[in-house]
Amino acid sequence: MRNADIAEFIANHGVDLSWQDSFYQWMHENPELSLQEEQTAKHITARLAQMDCEVTTGIGGYGVTAVFRNPSSEATSADEPTVLMRADFDALPVQETTGLPYASKNDGVMHACGHDMHAAALMGLCAVLDERRDAWHGTFIALFQPAEEVTAGASNMINDGLAEKIPTPDVCLGQHVLPGRLGTVMSAPGPVLAACDTITIKLYGKSSHGSRPQESIDPTFLAAMIVVRLQGIVGREVAPSDFAVITVGTLSSGHTNNTIPEDATLVLNCRFYDTDVRDKTYAAIERVVRAECDASGCELPPEFEYSAHGELTDNTPSTFEHVRPVFDAVFGEDSIDAEPWTASEDFSEIPRHFDVPYLFWTIGTTDPELWASGEPVPGNHHGAFAPRIEALGTSTDAALAATLSYLFRS
Amino acid sequence: MRNADIAEFIANHGVDLSWQDSFYQWMHENPELSLQEEQTAKHITARLAQMDCEVTTGIGGYGVTAVFRNPSSEATSADEPTVLMRADFDALPVQETTGLPYASKNDGVMHACGHDMHAAALMGLCAVLDERRDAWHGTFIALFQPAEEVTAGASNMINDGLAEKIPTPDVCLGQHVLPGRLGTVMSAPGPVLAACDTITIKLYGKSSHGSRPQESIDPTFLAAMIVVRLQGIVGREVAPSDFAVITVGTLSSGHTNNTIPEDATLVLNCRFYDTDVRDKTYAAIERVVRAECDASGCELPPEFEYSAHGELTDNTPSTFEHVRPVFDAVFGEDSIDAEPWTASEDFSEIPRHFDVPYLFWTIGTTDPELWASGEPVPGNHHGAFAPRIEALGTSTDAALAATLSYLFRS
Amino acid sequence: MRNADIAEFIANHGVDLSWQDSFYQWMHENPELSLQEEQTAKHITARLAQMDCEVTTGIGGYGVTAVFRNPSSEATSADEPTVLMRADFDALPVQETTGLPYASKNDGVMHACGHDMHAAALMGLCAVLDERRDAWHGTFIALFQPAEEVTAGASNMINDGLAEKIPTPDVCLGQHVLPGRLGTVMSAPGPVLAACDTITIKLYGKSSHGSRPQESIDPTFLAAMIVVRLQGIVGREVAPSDFAVITVGTLSSGHTNNTIPEDATLVLNCRFYDTDVRDKTYAAIERVVRAECDASGCELPPEFEYSAHGELTDNTPSTFEHVRPVFDAVFGEDSIDAEPWTASEDFSEIPRHFDVPYLFWTIGTTDPELWASGEPVPGNHHGAFAPRIEALGTSTDAALAATLSYLFRS
Amino acid sequence: MRNADIAEFIANHGVDLSWQDSFYQWMHENPELSLQEEQTAKHITARLAQMDCEVTTGIGGYGVTAVFRNPSSEATSADEPTVLMRADFDALPVQETTGLPYASKNDGVMHACGHDMHAAALMGLCAVLDERRDAWHGTFIALFQPAEEVTAGASNMINDGLAEKIPTPDVCLGQHVLPGRLGTVMSAPGPVLAACDTITIKLYGKSSHGSRPQESIDPTFLAAMIVVRLQGIVGREVAPSDFAVITVGTLSSGHTNNTIPEDATLVLNCRFYDTDVRDKTYAAIERVVRAECDASGCELPPEFEYSAHGELTDNTPSTFEHVRPVFDAVFGEDSIDAEPWTASEDFSEIPRHFDVPYLFWTIGTTDPELWASGEPVPGNHHGAFAPRIEALGTSTDAALAATLSYLFRS
């Protein structure tokens, strides 16, 4: 009954969200790279200023929180539940090729991972909660997080004293848009997003004039051998039933045509669902890189820098069991099981910091006919990634559904 | 007798060249990249302005010529010889590590190929000719050339009407400093510098999120396979007795950690002493690159752009036979045979344009004890390339010797 | 109750199997390569000759069947169940290093995959059924199959008219020994063994004297590039969540030191749990090999020969549900769930030929302390693979349990 | 005058050599591999038995010498010159594809390097010297050497006491047939054949079932990486003006389709004209191989075995100056300068052992029209290598010319 009531409320909440599309499109047109999201944070704060909530800005960079209490006093009973929902809002160094009327105005920067939609949906949820205080009770925290793409935003907010700036949540929620049939809400218990790390490898060769390779230790040839041999780790050292990705996202060596450079840089992105596989693979990567440097006769050892660490996103089973029936009630056959997604997220650092359960789900954004056709659909991080704007409604409803599964005044 | 007289003159010309060291050091401190040599050209022009010569600036960019007539009127007899000597004056995108008191002030830019010394030596030659008109007759053209490192300066000056701006020379001269016993002047007839080309190769893969390689065509892996296989051309397709260099001077793929990029760029530098070997090697490079793109399943073919073409520097035997005895007279046992040098130069485009003979020689710049020790010496294009300043005197004397072999008034 | 009775019977059947160890050890000492198992087949037939059954030999090579009817006349009622159990009996070209007292006498040949134990266990089952006809009814077919390692034996027997030589079974059974805690019997429904193919690739280069590579198309360098690039398929083209193995089992190129050979041969072994992944991977292998031949400038295309095709071993769920409770009754906590095994088998060709359900399970053979220690254990196909002889008893009991789950006279 | 007399004698010596073609063809039809040349040695000895000379057989295997004294007594004056000429006579493991009527009868074995013609020409020389003792004086030693292809025959003969079995020569001669205009005799002073070594490299991985690469250290993948990286030594570490060949003549890894093998073997053939380049290259090969083993995580180090060492063939200038005018007199315009040949020979071990001067020249064997066409001609060690039989006459005449330059009785 309660779940049906929540569904009924979501279908008929009566709050005017007509501003939401342009709020979203402004973000899409004005993408900002990670750690530089100044204008985006202002855009968010300006809208929150119209609501009855406690806004904190500048947390760990451009992080923003808004605390909604109901009744709206600090005296909310300790018995009342506190729910945190997080949306990220940074963009990527990708050239947009969607041709959308609201395509990016910032050359080479794009909201190619849908964070604009995450933020707009969370803002819609805030608006409904703000105007329909009759329908819920307890405390809701909207957390707008910057710098997700560089796996820095969550930890920056935490390290900047997040726990002192907001009430302690009982549960944390998050969502992500991706290719999939428009309107679907995908959820699952357990591991849903991979663990990841960025490994930056600096190789030190020896420079020479391009015509005298015998006086050089060519770091470009060395880097190429490493790139080739890294895939040998995946094919020969990882069990075929285990999940491991080693992607060289950047290879940069040399600046001119006729000088063999002094050094080269590789930036790797690695993903796993299992810590043992990860540890074995990192050991193999370091072994291969060091040995290839020896094979080239390098005089200096390579340097490894691990960064952008992302933990496994591992949905709490009890949280899934609590929220999923509400999704089923609200979305019917569009509430489906999520396959594990190979991407990674720093969302889960927040609930882990508070030591509370969490759920992270995904939203399909692809035209149903296109999806059914089996034709390739540009994915996240691709310059042609273009979520259908209708997915903004789905995202808002999913956010409402999960939040109200805890806060609905039945 | 005449050669001995020239040697005697060079040893005792009496012209004050005390300014020459600081002229050189200013250039070394203020290096400018190819095609951007504005301040360097002004530095040269300012010194020429103190001499009795006809200066033309801005030829094909920052090119400068100075014509010295003796007697100093346009009416120099057509029977009198005309000699052109060229010095280049651009610098390189290399970080200087010499620790010299006059090291580069421009971060990441360095006179790492000694062009500063070439220009300072030519300026010294001009000063002697200017002040000691009693010792010579005919016409001398000092040609200060920009943009040698990008194989553009000579052709730019030619295409900008060089032939209309200066008298037609009877012979062209050029020199280059390099590691070698300080004080030596190295010359040889025939091929002394290699032919070269820059080949820029653009590879088109398919981008995806770094965690979903199966949706990508990874251009970084493709580029690595190509880099590796190109050396197979040298080792397996070029006859071991033939000369061929394939250097990948730049490999650039990707900008971020977690996106497999759309494309990658290779910049190759290739050198040869033989046209057949070159043609066979270029065909092999294109064959390998195209096939590797096929192996990766690329949907777009690779693109090849040839640039910075450098012809063989092939000293005219009769010019060598004319100049070498004067080198022998002036430098004694320090006038030695040059080994073919694997570098390339656009110097020879100038005499080829005028269809006149030419000679290009080299000057050793390394401390004799260090040279004799067999220890490695940083070569041209290396951040620690540091010619001994005494080589400036040798270069000036060599320039005088070769010029006066034609113009000395005996 | 019935399952408990079967367990009770197995524990106390009273049949003398004291000959079984030496029957097994003789096989281990006298391994024969696939398709050459003449003496092994005689060894099997000699023992069957002592039993009341109908033996057929020479089926598809050295294949042997023994049909046990109970009551022992052709007139077994059509209502009575017919069970087939298969054991393979060929050995491998592996040098044994176990140091066992009954180690291989045939240099370079070894029962390194436990087929000797499979055959000995099936023979034990036959002996019990032969002597304890009071305990069962129906028809039992023991099928001794040669040439499993080359994925030829099952199809050879089928193509040689197997269906005409034995009654049609209602269900087929098979088992395999492997590293695992001694005494365990591992079973699961669905895919338990991978599909596989052998791909033999012949590469045609051009021969020359070893000192004149420029006159050759070096097939060894070409083969090496292919071996390297094949792992790139696994790492870059197969989704990290999919299962694919590409192993180059044999690379053979050249016979002498100073001749670049004419051709090279690669023998690949590929494994999958999914037909789409397989098809995509085979297309990628062919694409890579053809393109690498192009990159080498080969004048002849490569040749591909697919062989040793192994289908997925995909246990029938209803068969699993029928047999597993008996395993549980007989083995208690040692009846455990099987993980999918990456190896492949031609066993399933037999039930597929008869279009009947089947079950294939595995038996742990490793000393429990060693297994618990986590130390590496030499696996199947390794020269030190040494099943504990106690596993022969477990294998015999498992064969009895599964067979009697259908034939037990309760 | 003397040279013209030698030419005149050679043109009209009057000795019947009509048996020589069939002597040669028998050898071509009956090739024997190195160290197994039993029948070939008998064939040679049988012919020598018809001449007035001292034959010694079985020297260092199947080596044969024949000493011709003139006058034919041991008492040849110490003042008289002693000339040794050597011919090798082993064949290669190559499948003949010439289609010649006298093609090899031994499957997979072929005289693909012309040693049959060397031996037949030396035998012709012996016959002329034997029958025309009026025309010469002194001592001639015919040395028929086995096992040249494995660089063992010369040292085997030396180590078996060659110096005690024959008189000490004053000079040693040798020749080789190869592609080139028929009738030409090619000679040069100084380095004419490369130094070489065979390096056999054993790699120790870890075996596993082909479906479980994660339990293996795959020696095939390792070997492939090494093969690829070795060419990087040629392209990146050897100066482009230096001569170095690294050929992997044999790569052998694995015997079956579905087992990752325990080890792999590479057999390299390396050639140089310079000891420093060789030493640097061998150090690089060992460095690369060891480091690649580290990159694969090998538990055992690789093993290197150097064999088949061939020294530089470095013709003594004074010997060249003595013989060449006779070649010019005999062959006119067909006596031409030899280019350095990249092949290697153990011939020079013999003169080095005696510490005497030597000359090694080559004979063109290709149809003149074919040669002039520029079409590719199958070279030595190729299954289609087919010297024109007319080259046998040229080889005999060249052997006569060089020998008589020392022994002619003028």
XYZ file of N, CA and C in Angstrom, chain C residues 93 149 198 207 209-213 220-221 224-225 227-228 231 245 247-262 267 269 271 341-343 380-382, chain D residues 93 149 198 207 209-213 220-221 224-225 227-228 231 245 247-262 267 269 271 341-343 380-382:
252
model
N 51.741 -35.738 -25.126
C 53.178 -35.609 -25.396
C 53.848 -34.711 -24.354
N 42.280 -36.018 -26.383
C 43.163 -34.845 -26.364
C 43.224 -34.128 -27.714
N 40.875 -25.729 -32.178
C 42.276 -25.574 -32.527
C 42.325 -24.888 -33.891
N 62.155 -17.197 -48.072
C 63.405 -17.642 -47.470
C 64.586 -16.869 -48.040
N 69.219 -16.472 -47.204
C 70.341 -16.669 -46.296
C 70.147 -15.745 -45.099
N 70.507 -16.234 -43.928
C 70.284 -15.467 -42.702
C 70.967 -14.113 -42.698
N 71.971 -13.941 -43.526
C 72.704 -12.677 -43.542
C 72.110 -11.667 -44.507
N 71.043 -12.052 -45.224
C 70.469 -11.163 -46.233
C 68.973 -10.995 -45.997
N 68.606 -10.473 -44.829
C 67.175 -10.360 -44.509
C 66.414 -9.533 -45.531
N 59.437 -15.650 -39.152
C 59.594 -15.739 -37.698
C 59.229 -14.402 -37.055
N 59.708 -13.327 -37.646
C 59.331 -12.001 -37.143
C 57.815 -11.812 -37.282
N 56.004 -13.740 -34.653
C 56.143 -13.096 -33.344
C 55.178 -11.922 -33.218
N 55.081 -11.101 -34.267
C 54.144 -9.976 -34.223
C 52.717 -10.486 -34.018
N 51.757 -13.358 -32.545
C 51.600 -13.873 -31.181
C 51.352 -12.712 -30.221
N 52.104 -11.635 -30.413
C 51.960 -10.474 -29.538
C 50.595 -9.823 -29.724
N 47.175 -11.349 -28.177
C 46.768 -11.031 -26.805
C 46.104 -9.663 -26.745
N 39.924 -17.283 -24.231
C 41.335 -17.647 -24.125
C 41.877 -17.868 -25.526
N 45.380 -19.212 -26.777
C 46.706 -19.733 -26.436
C 47.392 -20.207 -27.706
N 48.620 -19.747 -27.911
C 49.418 -20.305 -28.996
C 50.171 -21.497 -28.411
N 49.674 -22.684 -28.688
C 50.256 -23.890 -28.104
C 51.567 -24.279 -28.764
N 51.684 -23.981 -30.045
C 52.905 -24.316 -30.782
C 53.254 -23.179 -31.724
N 54.524 -22.776 -31.694
C 55.052 -21.864 -32.704
C 56.291 -22.546 -33.267
N 56.276 -22.800 -34.549
C 57.398 -23.506 -35.146
C 57.815 -22.771 -36.406
N 59.068 -22.320 -36.405
C 59.570 -21.574 -37.555
C 61.053 -21.864 -37.716
N 61.421 -22.439 -38.851
C 62.836 -22.642 -39.153
C 63.399 -23.923 -38.592
N 64.507 -24.355 -39.203
C 65.125 -25.621 -38.794
C 66.624 -25.471 -38.582
N 67.186 -24.343 -39.007
C 68.622 -24.209 -38.973
C 68.980 -22.831 -38.449
N 70.255 -22.561 -38.287
C 70.619 -21.293 -37.682
C 70.748 -20.169 -38.701
N 71.185 -20.507 -39.919
C 71.594 -19.432 -40.818
C 70.742 -19.305 -42.075
N 69.522 -19.831 -42.002
C 68.587 -19.655 -43.111
C 67.303 -19.058 -42.557
N 66.870 -17.942 -43.115
C 65.533 -17.439 -42.786
C 64.554 -18.359 -43.489
N 63.620 -18.962 -42.750
C 62.800 -20.011 -43.370
C 61.719 -19.447 -44.304
N 61.100 -20.362 -44.984
C 60.072 -20.033 -45.975
C 58.734 -19.772 -45.303
N 49.952 -22.943 -33.879
C 48.792 -23.757 -33.517
C 48.142 -23.106 -32.314
N 44.936 -22.536 -29.566
C 43.856 -23.193 -28.864
C 43.012 -22.094 -28.243
N 39.242 -20.805 -26.388
C 38.158 -21.304 -25.552
C 37.171 -20.199 -25.177
N 34.891 -24.820 -15.517
C 36.282 -25.195 -15.756
C 36.618 -24.752 -17.175
N 37.804 -24.175 -17.356
C 38.127 -23.592 -18.654
C 38.519 -24.631 -19.689
N 38.740 -25.860 -19.242
C 39.105 -26.897 -20.205
C 37.905 -27.245 -21.085
N 46.504 -30.179 -14.671
C 46.410 -31.091 -15.807
C 47.298 -30.593 -16.946
N 47.918 -31.518 -17.626
C 48.814 -31.278 -18.762
C 50.212 -30.860 -18.300
N 50.439 -30.804 -16.992
C 51.769 -30.472 -16.481
C 52.509 -31.776 -16.187
N 69.799 -28.411 -44.851
C 68.441 -28.940 -44.672
C 67.411 -28.061 -45.377
N 78.700 -25.462 -43.045
C 77.437 -24.780 -42.726
C 77.203 -24.675 -41.231
N 76.426 -18.193 -33.937
C 75.095 -18.711 -33.653
C 74.895 -18.610 -32.147
N 54.703 -24.450 -17.635
C 53.674 -25.097 -18.440
C 52.332 -25.082 -17.729
N 47.841 -26.188 -18.694
C 46.821 -26.469 -19.692
C 46.574 -25.180 -20.484
N 46.331 -25.322 -21.773
C 46.164 -24.153 -22.625
C 45.029 -23.250 -22.196
N 44.092 -23.768 -21.443
C 42.936 -22.963 -21.045
C 43.192 -22.211 -19.739
N 44.367 -22.394 -19.136
C 44.634 -21.777 -17.836
C 45.931 -20.988 -17.888
N 45.973 -19.989 -18.786
C 47.224 -19.239 -18.948
C 47.692 -18.613 -17.641
N 55.980 -18.985 -25.235
C 55.765 -18.608 -26.631
C 55.554 -17.108 -26.736
N 54.743 -16.561 -25.856
C 54.561 -15.108 -25.824
C 55.887 -14.425 -25.521
N 58.112 -14.470 -28.520
C 57.647 -13.512 -29.528
C 58.085 -12.094 -29.161
N 57.938 -11.737 -27.899
C 58.374 -10.402 -27.476
C 59.867 -10.223 -27.742
N 61.732 -11.810 -30.046
C 61.972 -11.717 -31.492
C 61.697 -10.288 -31.966
N 60.614 -9.728 -31.467
C 60.245 -8.372 -31.866
C 61.274 -7.365 -31.360
N 64.910 -6.841 -33.101
C 65.062 -5.941 -34.238
C 65.157 -4.490 -33.768
N 73.567 -7.811 -38.361
C 72.388 -8.621 -38.684
C 72.082 -9.501 -37.489
N 69.441 -12.414 -37.038
C 68.386 -13.235 -37.633
C 68.025 -14.352 -36.662
N 66.712 -14.487 -36.397
C 66.266 -15.646 -35.630
C 65.989 -16.745 -36.654
N 66.931 -17.669 -36.767
C 66.801 -18.728 -37.776
C 65.788 -19.776 -37.385
N 65.642 -20.010 -36.094
C 64.693 -21.014 -35.615
C 64.009 -20.502 -34.361
N 62.694 -20.628 -34.331
C 61.926 -20.395 -33.116
C 61.087 -21.637 -32.910
N 61.274 -22.296 -31.815
C 60.553 -23.534 -31.566
C 59.982 -23.500 -30.167
N 58.652 -23.592 -30.096
C 57.980 -23.545 -28.800
C 56.745 -24.412 -28.856
N 56.693 -25.437 -28.030
C 55.490 -26.257 -27.916
C 55.417 -27.357 -28.936
N 54.597 -28.367 -28.602
C 54.464 -29.532 -29.474
C 53.017 -29.895 -29.721
N 52.106 -29.273 -28.976
C 50.726 -29.703 -29.061
C 49.843 -28.463 -29.092
N 48.552 -28.666 -29.239
C 47.686 -27.508 -29.381
C 47.232 -26.947 -28.043
N 47.043 -27.834 -27.055
C 46.326 -27.367 -25.868
C 47.154 -27.384 -24.592
N 48.469 -27.354 -24.748
C 49.346 -27.242 -23.591
C 50.267 -26.048 -23.805
N 50.283 -25.132 -22.866
C 51.298 -24.082 -22.897
C 52.598 -24.746 -22.480
N 53.632 -24.649 -23.326
C 54.820 -25.464 -23.061
C 55.670 -24.896 -21.924
N 56.648 -25.689 -21.545
C 57.536 -25.371 -20.430
C 58.630 -24.404 -20.881
N 67.117 -19.813 -32.032
C 68.473 -19.955 -32.570
C 68.749 -18.725 -33.425
N 71.287 -16.075 -35.563
C 72.490 -15.975 -36.364
C 72.805 -14.494 -36.502
N 75.680 -11.320 -37.501
C 76.808 -11.040 -38.380
C 77.263 -9.594 -38.268
N 80.481 -9.272 -48.741
C 79.354 -10.202 -48.753
C 78.967 -10.450 -47.305
N 77.668 -10.484 -47.049
C 77.234 -10.565 -45.655
C 77.348 -11.970 -45.081
N 77.587 -12.950 -45.928
C 77.719 -14.310 -45.422
C 79.013 -14.453 -44.625
N 71.809 -18.002 -52.304
C 72.310 -19.143 -51.544
C 71.365 -19.457 -50.387
N 71.204 -20.713 -50.118
C 70.350 -21.247 -49.051
C 68.877 -21.275 -49.447
N 68.564 -20.866 -50.637
C 67.180 -20.906 -51.113
C 66.977 -22.203 -51.920
